[in-house]
Structure formats: structure tokens, C-alpha cells
C-alpha positions as CSV (number, residue, x, y, z in Angstrom):
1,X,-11.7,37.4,23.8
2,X,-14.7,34.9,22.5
3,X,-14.1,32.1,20.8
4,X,-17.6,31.6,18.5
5,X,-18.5,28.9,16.5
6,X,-21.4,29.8,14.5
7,X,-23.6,26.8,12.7
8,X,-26.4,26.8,10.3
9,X,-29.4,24.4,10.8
10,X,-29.4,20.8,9.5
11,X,-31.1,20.0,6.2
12,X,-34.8,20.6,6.4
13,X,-37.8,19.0,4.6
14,X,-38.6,22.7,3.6
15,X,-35.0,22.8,2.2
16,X,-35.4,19.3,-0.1
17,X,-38.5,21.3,-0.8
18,X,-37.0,24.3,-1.9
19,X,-39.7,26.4,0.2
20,X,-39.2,29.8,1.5
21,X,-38.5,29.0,5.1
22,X,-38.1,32.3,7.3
23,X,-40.2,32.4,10.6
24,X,-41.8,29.2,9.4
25,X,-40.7,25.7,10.3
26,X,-40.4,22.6,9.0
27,X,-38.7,19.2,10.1
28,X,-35.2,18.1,9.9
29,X,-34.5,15.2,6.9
30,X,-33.0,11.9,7.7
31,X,-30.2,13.4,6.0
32,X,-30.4,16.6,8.3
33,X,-30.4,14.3,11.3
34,X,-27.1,12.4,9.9
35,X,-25.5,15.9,9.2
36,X,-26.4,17.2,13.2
37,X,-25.2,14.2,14.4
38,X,-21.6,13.9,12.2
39,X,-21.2,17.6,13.4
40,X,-21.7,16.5,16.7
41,X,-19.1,14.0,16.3
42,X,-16.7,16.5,14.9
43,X,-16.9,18.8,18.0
44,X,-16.7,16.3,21.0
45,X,-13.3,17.5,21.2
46,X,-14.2,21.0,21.0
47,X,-14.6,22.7,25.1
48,X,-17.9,24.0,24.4
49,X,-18.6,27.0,27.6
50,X,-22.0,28.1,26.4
51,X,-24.8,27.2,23.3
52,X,-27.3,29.6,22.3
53,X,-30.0,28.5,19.3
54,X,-32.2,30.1,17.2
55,X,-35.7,28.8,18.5
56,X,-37.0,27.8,15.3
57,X,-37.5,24.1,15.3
58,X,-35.0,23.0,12.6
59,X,-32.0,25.1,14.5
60,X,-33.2,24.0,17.9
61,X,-33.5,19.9,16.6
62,X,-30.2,20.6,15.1
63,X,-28.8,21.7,18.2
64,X,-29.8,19.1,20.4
65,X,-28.4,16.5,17.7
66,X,-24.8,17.9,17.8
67,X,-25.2,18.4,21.9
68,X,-26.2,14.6,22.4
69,X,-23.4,13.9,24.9
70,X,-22.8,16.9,26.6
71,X,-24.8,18.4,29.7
72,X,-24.5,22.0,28.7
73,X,-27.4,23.9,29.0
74,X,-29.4,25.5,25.6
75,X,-30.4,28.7,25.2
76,X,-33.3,29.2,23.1
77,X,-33.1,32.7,21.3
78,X,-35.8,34.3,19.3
79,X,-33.3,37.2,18.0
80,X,-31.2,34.1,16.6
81,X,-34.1,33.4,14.2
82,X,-33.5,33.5,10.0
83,X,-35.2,36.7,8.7
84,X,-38.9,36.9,8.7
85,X,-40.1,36.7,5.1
86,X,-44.0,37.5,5.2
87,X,-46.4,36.6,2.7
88,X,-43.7,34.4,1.1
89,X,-43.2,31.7,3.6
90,X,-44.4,28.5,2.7
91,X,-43.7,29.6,-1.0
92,X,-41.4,28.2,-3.7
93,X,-39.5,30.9,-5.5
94,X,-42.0,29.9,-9.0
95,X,-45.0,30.6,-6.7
96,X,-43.5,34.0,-5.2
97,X,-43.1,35.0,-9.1
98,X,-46.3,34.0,-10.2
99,X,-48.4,35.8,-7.2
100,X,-46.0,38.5,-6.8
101,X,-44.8,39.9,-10.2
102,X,-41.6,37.5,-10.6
103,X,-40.7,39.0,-6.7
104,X,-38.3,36.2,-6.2
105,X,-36.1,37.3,-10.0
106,X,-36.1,41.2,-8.0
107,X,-34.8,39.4,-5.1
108,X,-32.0,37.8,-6.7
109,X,-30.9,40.6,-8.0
110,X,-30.9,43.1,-5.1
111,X,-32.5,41.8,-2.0
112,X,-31.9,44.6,0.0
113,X,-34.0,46.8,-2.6
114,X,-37.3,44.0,-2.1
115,X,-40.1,44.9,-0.1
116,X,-41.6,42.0,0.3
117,X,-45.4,41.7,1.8
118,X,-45.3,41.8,6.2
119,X,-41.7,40.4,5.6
120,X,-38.6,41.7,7.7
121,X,-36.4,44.7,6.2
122,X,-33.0,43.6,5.7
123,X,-31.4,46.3,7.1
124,X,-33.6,45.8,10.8
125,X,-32.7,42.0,10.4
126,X,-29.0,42.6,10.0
127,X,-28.9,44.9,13.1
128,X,-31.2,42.1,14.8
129,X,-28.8,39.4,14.5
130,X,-25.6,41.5,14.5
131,X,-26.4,43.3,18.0
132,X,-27.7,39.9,19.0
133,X,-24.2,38.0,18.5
134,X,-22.3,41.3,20.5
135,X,-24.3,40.7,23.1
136,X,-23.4,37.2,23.2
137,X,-20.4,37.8,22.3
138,X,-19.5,40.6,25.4
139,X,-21.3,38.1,27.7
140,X,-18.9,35.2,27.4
141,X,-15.3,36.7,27.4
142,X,-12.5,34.2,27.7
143,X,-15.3,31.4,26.8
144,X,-16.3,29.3,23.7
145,X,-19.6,29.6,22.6
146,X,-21.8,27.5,20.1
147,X,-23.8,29.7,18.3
148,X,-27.0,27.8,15.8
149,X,-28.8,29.6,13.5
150,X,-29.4,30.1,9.9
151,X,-27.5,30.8,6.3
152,X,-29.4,34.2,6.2
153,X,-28.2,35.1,9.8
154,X,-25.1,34.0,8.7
155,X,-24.7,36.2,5.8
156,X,-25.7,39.3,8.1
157,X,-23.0,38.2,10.1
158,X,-20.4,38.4,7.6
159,X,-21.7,41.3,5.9
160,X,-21.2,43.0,9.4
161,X,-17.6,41.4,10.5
162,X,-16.3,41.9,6.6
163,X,-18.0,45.5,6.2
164,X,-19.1,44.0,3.1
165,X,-22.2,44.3,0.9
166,X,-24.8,42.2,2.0
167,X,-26.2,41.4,-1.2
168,X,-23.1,40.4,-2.7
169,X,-22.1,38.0,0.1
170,X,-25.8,36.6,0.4
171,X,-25.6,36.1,-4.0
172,X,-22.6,34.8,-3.8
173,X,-21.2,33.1,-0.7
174,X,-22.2,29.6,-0.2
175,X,-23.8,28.4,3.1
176,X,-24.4,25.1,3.6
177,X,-26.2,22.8,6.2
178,X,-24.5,22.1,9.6
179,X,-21.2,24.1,8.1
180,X,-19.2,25.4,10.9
181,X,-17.8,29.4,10.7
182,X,-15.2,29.8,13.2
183,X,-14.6,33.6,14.5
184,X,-12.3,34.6,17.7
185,X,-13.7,38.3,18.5
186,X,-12.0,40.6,21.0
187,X,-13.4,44.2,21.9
188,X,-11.3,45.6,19.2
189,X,-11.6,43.2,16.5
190,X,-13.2,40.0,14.7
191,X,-11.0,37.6,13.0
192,X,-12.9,35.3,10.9
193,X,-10.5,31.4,10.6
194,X,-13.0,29.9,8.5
195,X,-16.2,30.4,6.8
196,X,-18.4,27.2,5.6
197,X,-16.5,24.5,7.0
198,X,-18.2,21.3,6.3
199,X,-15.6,18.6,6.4
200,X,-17.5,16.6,9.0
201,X,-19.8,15.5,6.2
202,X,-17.0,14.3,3.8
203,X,-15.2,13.0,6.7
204,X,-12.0,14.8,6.5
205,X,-10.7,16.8,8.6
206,X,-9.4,19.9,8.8
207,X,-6.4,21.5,11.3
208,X,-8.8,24.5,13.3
209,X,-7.1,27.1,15.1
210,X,-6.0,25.8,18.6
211,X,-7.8,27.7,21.4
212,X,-10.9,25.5,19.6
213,X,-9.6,22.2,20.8
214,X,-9.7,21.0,24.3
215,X,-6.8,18.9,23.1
216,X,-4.5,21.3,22.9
């Protein structure tokens, strides 16, 4: 049994931007900070065995924000990282149509069908992050682990647990900044308790399933 908690990054300056992110990095917002930190606040209650972090800057900043009073080591993990998007880094999606014959509308429709220039195929970065988090996963039986990464690692995630279609969830599942997906995984099965939780940025809270609170 693993108990994994599973966090996408903190608002970005790429993000305000609406700039194709991927490999490339960019710094958190003052807002981003806020949202690490109020996350942080949410789990100090949460026993916490192991963290592991995408290296990208923005998951690795975020990480250390919602870790600010703990002494538990950080493992920086390049297979954590959001999927490698190529020539379109950098790019907003109106740029990305205009330079690559409206790319961004063919990815919106069926990402997994777009080929996009020295960028990651979706189905080697779904078996990248997927094999990844098993690993972790196998590693850390009868422990918690804090897993921060991205909304596209995410999505791969959920395609795999759910056996659904990738596309669909990645169209139409929302991801937010700092939202928390909780998952207790055994070696037979994944049980997914909540996908996107966010209340630590509304300041509500939520009741989370027990073996995730050192209180109980």
C-alpha cells in the first residue's frame, strides 16, 4: 500500500503568459508563491514519508514552498518533467498556428494524432511518467509520498489509473495550480479519493481520507 499525493506546479509567469511551457521554464508568480505556500499550510498535518519533484524550476520552487517547515529530503526527478513540446516551447497557441499551419486548433482536437516538431510523442511520455510513478510507487510501500509535477503529467496519470482516453481527459478534465489528487495504490489496484482538490486556495476545507492525516 502507497498513499500518493500528487501536485501540479504553482502558477507560473509562463502560465499568466499563456506560453507553451514543456521542458522550458519560467518563474513562479507572486500569486504562484501564495498558492505553494497556502498548500503548504494545508498539509502540515499531512505525515509526509518521502517527496519526489519534477526538476523543472517551477515544480521544484513549488516544492520547496509547500516543504518550508519540514526537514524531509527532495528528490529531484527528470522523468517527473511535463511533456517535451519541441519547436513549440516558448510559443503562444496564436504563434504555434501562425508558424505551424493552425498546429495548436489540430491539437485541440486530437493531441495524441499531433506531431509536433522535436517534441515528445504522447504515447512515450505517458509510459515515461506512468512507469515513473510505479516505480515510486513500489518503492515506498506502507509510506506517504508527495509527488510534484505537472497538469500534463497529471493527465497521463489518470489516463493510465482510469484506463481512459487520454485526449478526452486532457480536453476535458481541469487541472489547476497547486491542486492536490489524492490516490492510495496497492499492487492490485489504484483507488483514486480525489482529483483537483484545491480548497486550500478558497480556504475551505475538505474531510480527506484518514490514513492522509497524521491526526488521525
Amino acid at each position: 500500500m502507497t498513499n500518493l499525493l500528487i501536485v501540479r506546479h504553482a502558477e507560473s509567469d509562463f502560465n499568466c503568459q499563456n506560453r507553451i511551457q514543456g521542458h522550458l521554464d519560467s518563474c513562479l508568480t507572486p500569486k504562484g508563491l501564495r498558492q505553494a505556500r497556502q498548500l503548504g499550510k494545508r498539509l502540515k498535518n499531512f505525515s509526509i514519508d518521502k517527496i519526489y519533484s519534477s526538476d523543472l524550476g517551477r515544480a521544484y520552487s513549488t516544492t520547496l514552498e509547500i516543504i518550508r517547515h519540514r526537514r524531509v529530503k527532495v528528490v529531484r526527478d527528470p522523468l517527473l518533467r511535463e511533456i517535451h513540446l519541441g519547436a513549440w516551447e516558448g510559443m503562444t497557441p496564436e504563434e504555434v498556428d501562425n508558424l505551424y499551419d493552425k498546429g495548436y486548433q489540430r491539437w485541440l482536437k486530437k493531441p495524441s494524432a499531433c506531431i509536433i516538431p522535436k517534441g515528445e510523442r504522447i504515447g512515450a511520455f505517458r509510459k515515461r511518467i506512468s512507469g515513473r510513478v510505479r516505480q515510486i510507487a513500489r518503492a515506498n510501500r506502507g509510506k506517504t509520498v508527495l509527488i510534484v509535477t505537472h497538469g500534463g503529467a497529471i493527465t497521463a496519470l489518470l489516463a493510465d489509473w482510469l484506463r481512459a482516453d487520454f485526449d478526452a481527459i486532457l480536453m476535458n478534465l481541469q487541472i489547476d495550480n497547486t491542486s492536490l489528487t489524492f490516490v492510495h495504490e496497492t499492487e492490485k489496484s489504484t483507488k483514486l479519493w480525489i482529483i483537483n482538490d484545491t480548497d486550500h486556495l478558497t480556504r475551505r476545507e475538505k474531510n480527506v481520507p484518514a490514513f492522509f492525516d497524521r491526526r488521525s
